[in-house]
Amino acid sequence: MTYRVEVVSSIDEDAFLAIYNANKDEIVANSGYEEYERLLLQFKMEGSFVIAGIDNDTNEHVGYASGVVSKINWHLTNIVAKSPAIFMALSGDLMHSIMLENKIAAVHTWCKKDSSMYDTVQASFNRPDLYLADPPVKRDEDFYNIKLHLIVK
């Protein structure tokens, strides 16, 4: 399978529900949102910068990332994907390229400690050729802020 990413003005709620249902346990563990509606609202906030991950063969939306851009920083609030493998496929070159196209130089993430997302972000999305992670900064009992700098090739 191959994918592409696009900036979208809104999410497809049917696709979002399918993504959520396909990977619910992982999404809840990473986001901390046990209530579907609360998570959904994070992707519908006014002024959000939303990227959709799309399957090239089916045109199905298979992931979303949402947050607010301030100057050159994307304050990423949440990411959902149909599977961890799809997330990894989308977070590499595809996301890196679209962020650079949109003049984003760094991504600020909020990660739940002891989650797969925390480990992945701390490891620069497992792409140290594309991202450089700052040390995590504790924000509350469970969540840390990790800033990822985009490496320009």
PDB file of C-alpha atoms in Angstrom:
ATOM      1  CA  MET A   1       0.000   0.000   0.000  1.00  0.00           C
ATOM      2  CA  THR A   2       1.070   3.546  -0.672  1.00  0.00           C
ATOM      3  CA  TYR A   3      -0.215   6.692   0.948  1.00  0.00           C
ATOM      4  CA  ARG A   4      -0.284  10.433   0.499  1.00  0.00           C
ATOM      5  CA  VAL A   5      -0.989  13.271   2.903  1.00  0.00           C
ATOM      6  CA  GLU A   6      -3.024  16.388   2.263  1.00  0.00           C
ATOM      7  CA  VAL A   7      -3.990  19.448   4.260  1.00  0.00           C
ATOM      8  CA  VAL A   8      -7.785  19.344   4.616  1.00  0.00           C
ATOM      9  CA  SER A   9     -10.284  21.931   5.796  1.00  0.00           C
ATOM     10  CA  SER A  10     -12.377  19.336   7.640  1.00  0.00           C
ATOM     11  CA  ILE A  11     -12.379  15.659   8.464  1.00  0.00           C
ATOM     12  CA  ASP A  12     -14.651  12.998   7.004  1.00  0.00           C
ATOM     13  CA  GLU A  13     -16.525  11.913  10.142  1.00  0.00           C
ATOM     14  CA  ASP A  14     -17.415   8.475   8.726  1.00  0.00           C
ATOM     15  CA  ALA A  15     -13.742   7.858   7.927  1.00  0.00           C
ATOM     16  CA  PHE A  16     -12.731   9.165  11.357  1.00  0.00           C
ATOM     17  CA  LEU A  17     -15.112   6.711  13.053  1.00  0.00           C
ATOM     18  CA  ALA A  18     -13.741   3.842  10.939  1.00  0.00           C
ATOM     19  CA  ILE A  19     -10.173   4.811  11.923  1.00  0.00           C
ATOM     20  CA  TYR A  20     -11.185   5.000  15.574  1.00  0.00           C
ATOM     21  CA  ASN A  21     -12.943   1.640  15.526  1.00  0.00           C
ATOM     22  CA  ALA A  22     -10.031  -0.059  13.749  1.00  0.00           C
ATOM     23  CA  ASN A  23      -7.444   1.074  16.309  1.00  0.00           C
ATOM     24  CA  LYS A  24      -9.474   2.151  19.349  1.00  0.00           C
ATOM     25  CA  ASP A  25      -7.308   0.651  22.094  1.00  0.00           C
ATOM     26  CA  GLU A  26      -4.115   2.247  20.762  1.00  0.00           C
ATOM     27  CA  ILE A  27      -5.820   5.600  20.117  1.00  0.00           C
ATOM     28  CA  VAL A  28      -7.283   5.732  23.637  1.00  0.00           C
ATOM     29  CA  ALA A  29      -3.975   4.695  25.210  1.00  0.00           C
ATOM     30  CA  ASN A  30      -2.081   7.396  23.310  1.00  0.00           C
ATOM     31  CA  SER A  31      -4.594  10.238  23.466  1.00  0.00           C
ATOM     32  CA  GLY A  32      -6.065   9.748  26.913  1.00  0.00           C
ATOM     33  CA  TYR A  33      -9.538  10.352  25.445  1.00  0.00           C
ATOM     34  CA  GLU A  34     -11.801   7.469  26.382  1.00  0.00           C
ATOM     35  CA  GLU A  35     -14.866   9.269  25.050  1.00  0.00           C
ATOM     36  CA  TYR A  36     -15.085   9.235  21.248  1.00  0.00           C
ATOM     37  CA  GLU A  37     -16.925  12.582  21.064  1.00  0.00           C
ATOM     38  CA  ARG A  38     -14.218  14.392  23.072  1.00  0.00           C
ATOM     39  CA  LEU A  39     -11.543  13.065  20.736  1.00  0.00           C
ATOM     40  CA  LEU A  40     -13.588  13.980  17.660  1.00  0.00           C
ATOM     41  CA  LEU A  41     -13.884  17.582  18.889  1.00  0.00           C
ATOM     42  CA  GLN A  42     -10.090  17.882  18.868  1.00  0.00           C
ATOM     43  CA  PHE A  43     -10.195  17.457  15.080  1.00  0.00           C
ATOM     44  CA  LYS A  44     -13.066  19.886  14.527  1.00  0.00           C
ATOM     45  CA  MET A  45     -11.699  22.915  16.380  1.00  0.00           C
ATOM     46  CA  GLU A  46     -11.881  26.219  14.526  1.00  0.00           C
ATOM     47  CA  GLY A  47      -8.509  27.277  13.153  1.00  0.00           C
ATOM     48  CA  SER A  48      -6.962  23.805  13.301  1.00  0.00           C
ATOM     49  CA  PHE A  49      -4.333  22.689  10.823  1.00  0.00           C
ATOM     50  CA  VAL A  50      -5.441  19.188   9.824  1.00  0.00           C
ATOM     51  CA  ILE A  51      -3.569  16.693   7.690  1.00  0.00           C
ATOM     52  CA  ALA A  52      -5.296  13.606   6.298  1.00  0.00           C
ATOM     53  CA  GLY A  53      -3.477  10.404   5.443  1.00  0.00           C
ATOM     54  CA  ILE A  54      -5.035   8.831   2.349  1.00  0.00           C
ATOM     55  CA  ASP A  55      -4.645   5.372   0.830  1.00  0.00           C
ATOM     56  CA  ASN A  56      -3.611   5.902  -2.811  1.00  0.00           C
ATOM     57  CA  ASP A  57      -5.402   2.779  -4.029  1.00  0.00           C
ATOM     58  CA  THR A  58      -8.800   3.390  -2.419  1.00  0.00           C
ATOM     59  CA  ASN A  59      -8.728   7.148  -1.623  1.00  0.00           C
ATOM     60  CA  GLU A  60      -9.832   6.126   1.881  1.00  0.00           C
ATOM     61  CA  HIS A  61      -8.794   8.402   4.733  1.00  0.00           C
ATOM     62  CA  VAL A  62      -6.652   6.203   7.011  1.00  0.00           C
ATOM     63  CA  GLY A  63      -5.304   8.780   9.454  1.00  0.00           C
ATOM     64  CA  TYR A  64      -5.538  12.361  10.669  1.00  0.00           C
ATOM     65  CA  ALA A  65      -3.253  14.735  12.530  1.00  0.00           C
ATOM     66  CA  SER A  66      -4.596  17.962  13.996  1.00  0.00           C
ATOM     67  CA  GLY A  67      -3.264  20.991  15.814  1.00  0.00           C
ATOM     68  CA  VAL A  68      -2.700  24.720  15.642  1.00  0.00           C
ATOM     69  CA  VAL A  69       0.102  26.416  13.738  1.00  0.00           C
ATOM     70  CA  SER A  70       1.702  29.431  15.401  1.00  0.00           C
ATOM     71  CA  LYS A  71       4.419  31.061  13.321  1.00  0.00           C
ATOM     72  CA  ILE A  72       6.692  28.123  12.420  1.00  0.00           C
ATOM     73  CA  ASN A  73       5.452  25.748  15.141  1.00  0.00           C
ATOM     74  CA  TRP A  74       2.706  23.164  14.839  1.00  0.00           C
ATOM     75  CA  HIS A  75       1.169  22.466  18.239  1.00  0.00           C
ATOM     76  CA  LEU A  76      -0.030  18.966  17.474  1.00  0.00           C
ATOM     77  CA  THR A  77      -2.981  18.011  19.636  1.00  0.00           C
ATOM     78  CA  ASN A  78      -3.807  14.539  18.337  1.00  0.00           C
ATOM     79  CA  ILE A  79      -3.041  11.900  15.760  1.00  0.00           C
ATOM     80  CA  VAL A  80      -5.235   8.948  14.823  1.00  0.00           C
ATOM     81  CA  ALA A  81      -4.425   6.186  12.348  1.00  0.00           C
ATOM     82  CA  LYS A  82      -6.032   2.896  11.392  1.00  0.00           C
ATOM     83  CA  SER A  83      -2.969   1.018  12.637  1.00  0.00           C
ATOM     84  CA  PRO A  84       0.476   1.677  14.071  1.00  0.00           C
ATOM     85  CA  ALA A  85       1.995   0.617  10.730  1.00  0.00           C
ATOM     86  CA  ILE A  86      -0.061   3.209   8.865  1.00  0.00           C
ATOM     87  CA  PHE A  87       0.949   5.846  11.404  1.00  0.00           C
ATOM     88  CA  MET A  88       4.611   5.062  10.818  1.00  0.00           C
ATOM     89  CA  ALA A  89       4.153   5.199   7.037  1.00  0.00           C
ATOM     90  CA  LEU A  90       2.465   8.598   7.279  1.00  0.00           C
ATOM     91  CA  SER A  91       4.804  10.168   9.849  1.00  0.00           C
ATOM     92  CA  GLY A  92       7.986   9.788   7.825  1.00  0.00           C
ATOM     93  CA  ASP A  93       8.749  11.490   4.529  1.00  0.00           C
ATOM     94  CA  LEU A  94       5.117  12.302   3.777  1.00  0.00           C
ATOM     95  CA  MET A  95       4.411  14.343   6.918  1.00  0.00           C
ATOM     96  CA  HIS A  96       7.881  15.866   6.882  1.00  0.00           C
ATOM     97  CA  SER A  97       7.430  17.126   3.321  1.00  0.00           C
ATOM     98  CA  ILE A  98       3.980  18.614   3.855  1.00  0.00           C
ATOM     99  CA  MET A  99       5.102  20.365   7.032  1.00  0.00           C
ATOM    100  CA  LEU A 100       8.073  21.923   5.229  1.00  0.00           C
ATOM    101  CA  GLU A 101       5.761  22.978   2.368  1.00  0.00           C
ATOM    102  CA  ASN A 102       3.643  24.773   4.985  1.00  0.00           C
ATOM    103  CA  LYS A 103       6.683  26.497   6.535  1.00  0.00           C
ATOM    104  CA  ILE A 104       6.561  24.438   9.743  1.00  0.00           C
ATOM    105  CA  ALA A 105       9.965  24.034  11.393  1.00  0.00           C
ATOM    106  CA  ALA A 106       8.985  22.280  14.628  1.00  0.00           C
ATOM    107  CA  VAL A 107       6.198  20.148  16.033  1.00  0.00           C
ATOM    108  CA  HIS A 108       5.159  20.419  19.677  1.00  0.00           C
ATOM    109  CA  THR A 109       3.541  17.220  20.907  1.00  0.00           C
ATOM    110  CA  TRP A 110       1.756  16.217  24.105  1.00  0.00           C
ATOM    111  CA  CYS A 111       2.454  12.581  24.827  1.00  0.00           C
ATOM    112  CA  LYS A 112       1.178  10.317  27.535  1.00  0.00           C
ATOM    113  CA  LYS A 113       4.085   8.757  29.428  1.00  0.00           C
ATOM    114  CA  ASP A 114       4.481   5.000  28.928  1.00  0.00           C
ATOM    115  CA  SER A 115       2.506   5.024  25.664  1.00  0.00           C
ATOM    116  CA  SER A 116       3.673   3.884  22.264  1.00  0.00           C
ATOM    117  CA  MET A 117       3.270   7.462  20.986  1.00  0.00           C
ATOM    118  CA  TYR A 118       5.598   8.794  23.693  1.00  0.00           C
ATOM    119  CA  ASP A 119       8.235   6.244  22.738  1.00  0.00           C
ATOM    120  CA  THR A 120       7.835   6.923  19.015  1.00  0.00           C
ATOM    121  CA  VAL A 121       8.003  10.712  19.341  1.00  0.00           C
ATOM    122  CA  GLN A 122      10.940  10.494  21.751  1.00  0.00           C
ATOM    123  CA  ALA A 123      12.674   8.413  19.073  1.00  0.00           C
ATOM    124  CA  SER A 124      12.063  11.174  16.471  1.00  0.00           C
ATOM    125  CA  PHE A 125       9.271   9.120  14.829  1.00  0.00           C
ATOM    126  CA  ASN A 126      12.017   6.529  14.301  1.00  0.00           C
ATOM    127  CA  ARG A 127      13.350   8.856  11.599  1.00  0.00           C
ATOM    128  CA  PRO A 128      16.383  10.673  13.022  1.00  0.00           C
ATOM    129  CA  ASP A 129      17.222  11.704   9.462  1.00  0.00           C
ATOM    130  CA  LEU A 130      14.023  13.813   9.400  1.00  0.00           C
ATOM    131  CA  TYR A 131      13.343  14.846  13.001  1.00  0.00           C
ATOM    132  CA  LEU A 132      15.322  15.763  16.107  1.00  0.00           C
ATOM    133  CA  ALA A 133      13.490  15.383  19.422  1.00  0.00           C
ATOM    134  CA  ASP A 134      14.177  17.624  22.405  1.00  0.00           C
ATOM    135  CA  PRO A 135      14.157  15.973  25.834  1.00  0.00           C
ATOM    136  CA  PRO A 136      10.603  15.580  27.182  1.00  0.00           C
ATOM    137  CA  VAL A 137       9.234  18.255  29.529  1.00  0.00           C
ATOM    138  CA  LYS A 138       6.718  17.086  32.136  1.00  0.00           C
ATOM    139  CA  ARG A 139       3.443  19.053  31.930  1.00  0.00           C
ATOM    140  CA  ASP A 140       1.216  17.206  34.357  1.00  0.00           C
ATOM    141  CA  GLU A 141       0.960  13.848  36.059  1.00  0.00           C
ATOM    142  CA  ASP A 142       0.703  11.805  32.853  1.00  0.00           C
ATOM    143  CA  PHE A 143       1.647  14.012  29.906  1.00  0.00           C
ATOM    144  CA  TYR A 144       4.898  15.383  28.531  1.00  0.00           C
ATOM    145  CA  ASN A 145       5.663  17.945  25.862  1.00  0.00           C
ATOM    146  CA  ILE A 146       8.203  16.777  23.305  1.00  0.00           C
ATOM    147  CA  LYS A 147       9.331  19.189  20.623  1.00  0.00           C
ATOM    148  CA  LEU A 148      10.442  17.750  17.292  1.00  0.00           C
ATOM    149  CA  HIS A 149      12.604  19.906  15.028  1.00  0.00           C
ATOM    150  CA  LEU A 150      12.322  19.204  11.314  1.00  0.00           C
ATOM    151  CA  ILE A 151      15.661  18.524   9.701  1.00  0.00           C
ATOM    152  CA  VAL A 152      16.007  20.229   6.337  1.00  0.00           C
ATOM    153  CA  LYS A 153      17.971  18.124   3.877  1.00  0.00           C
TER     154      LYS A 153
END
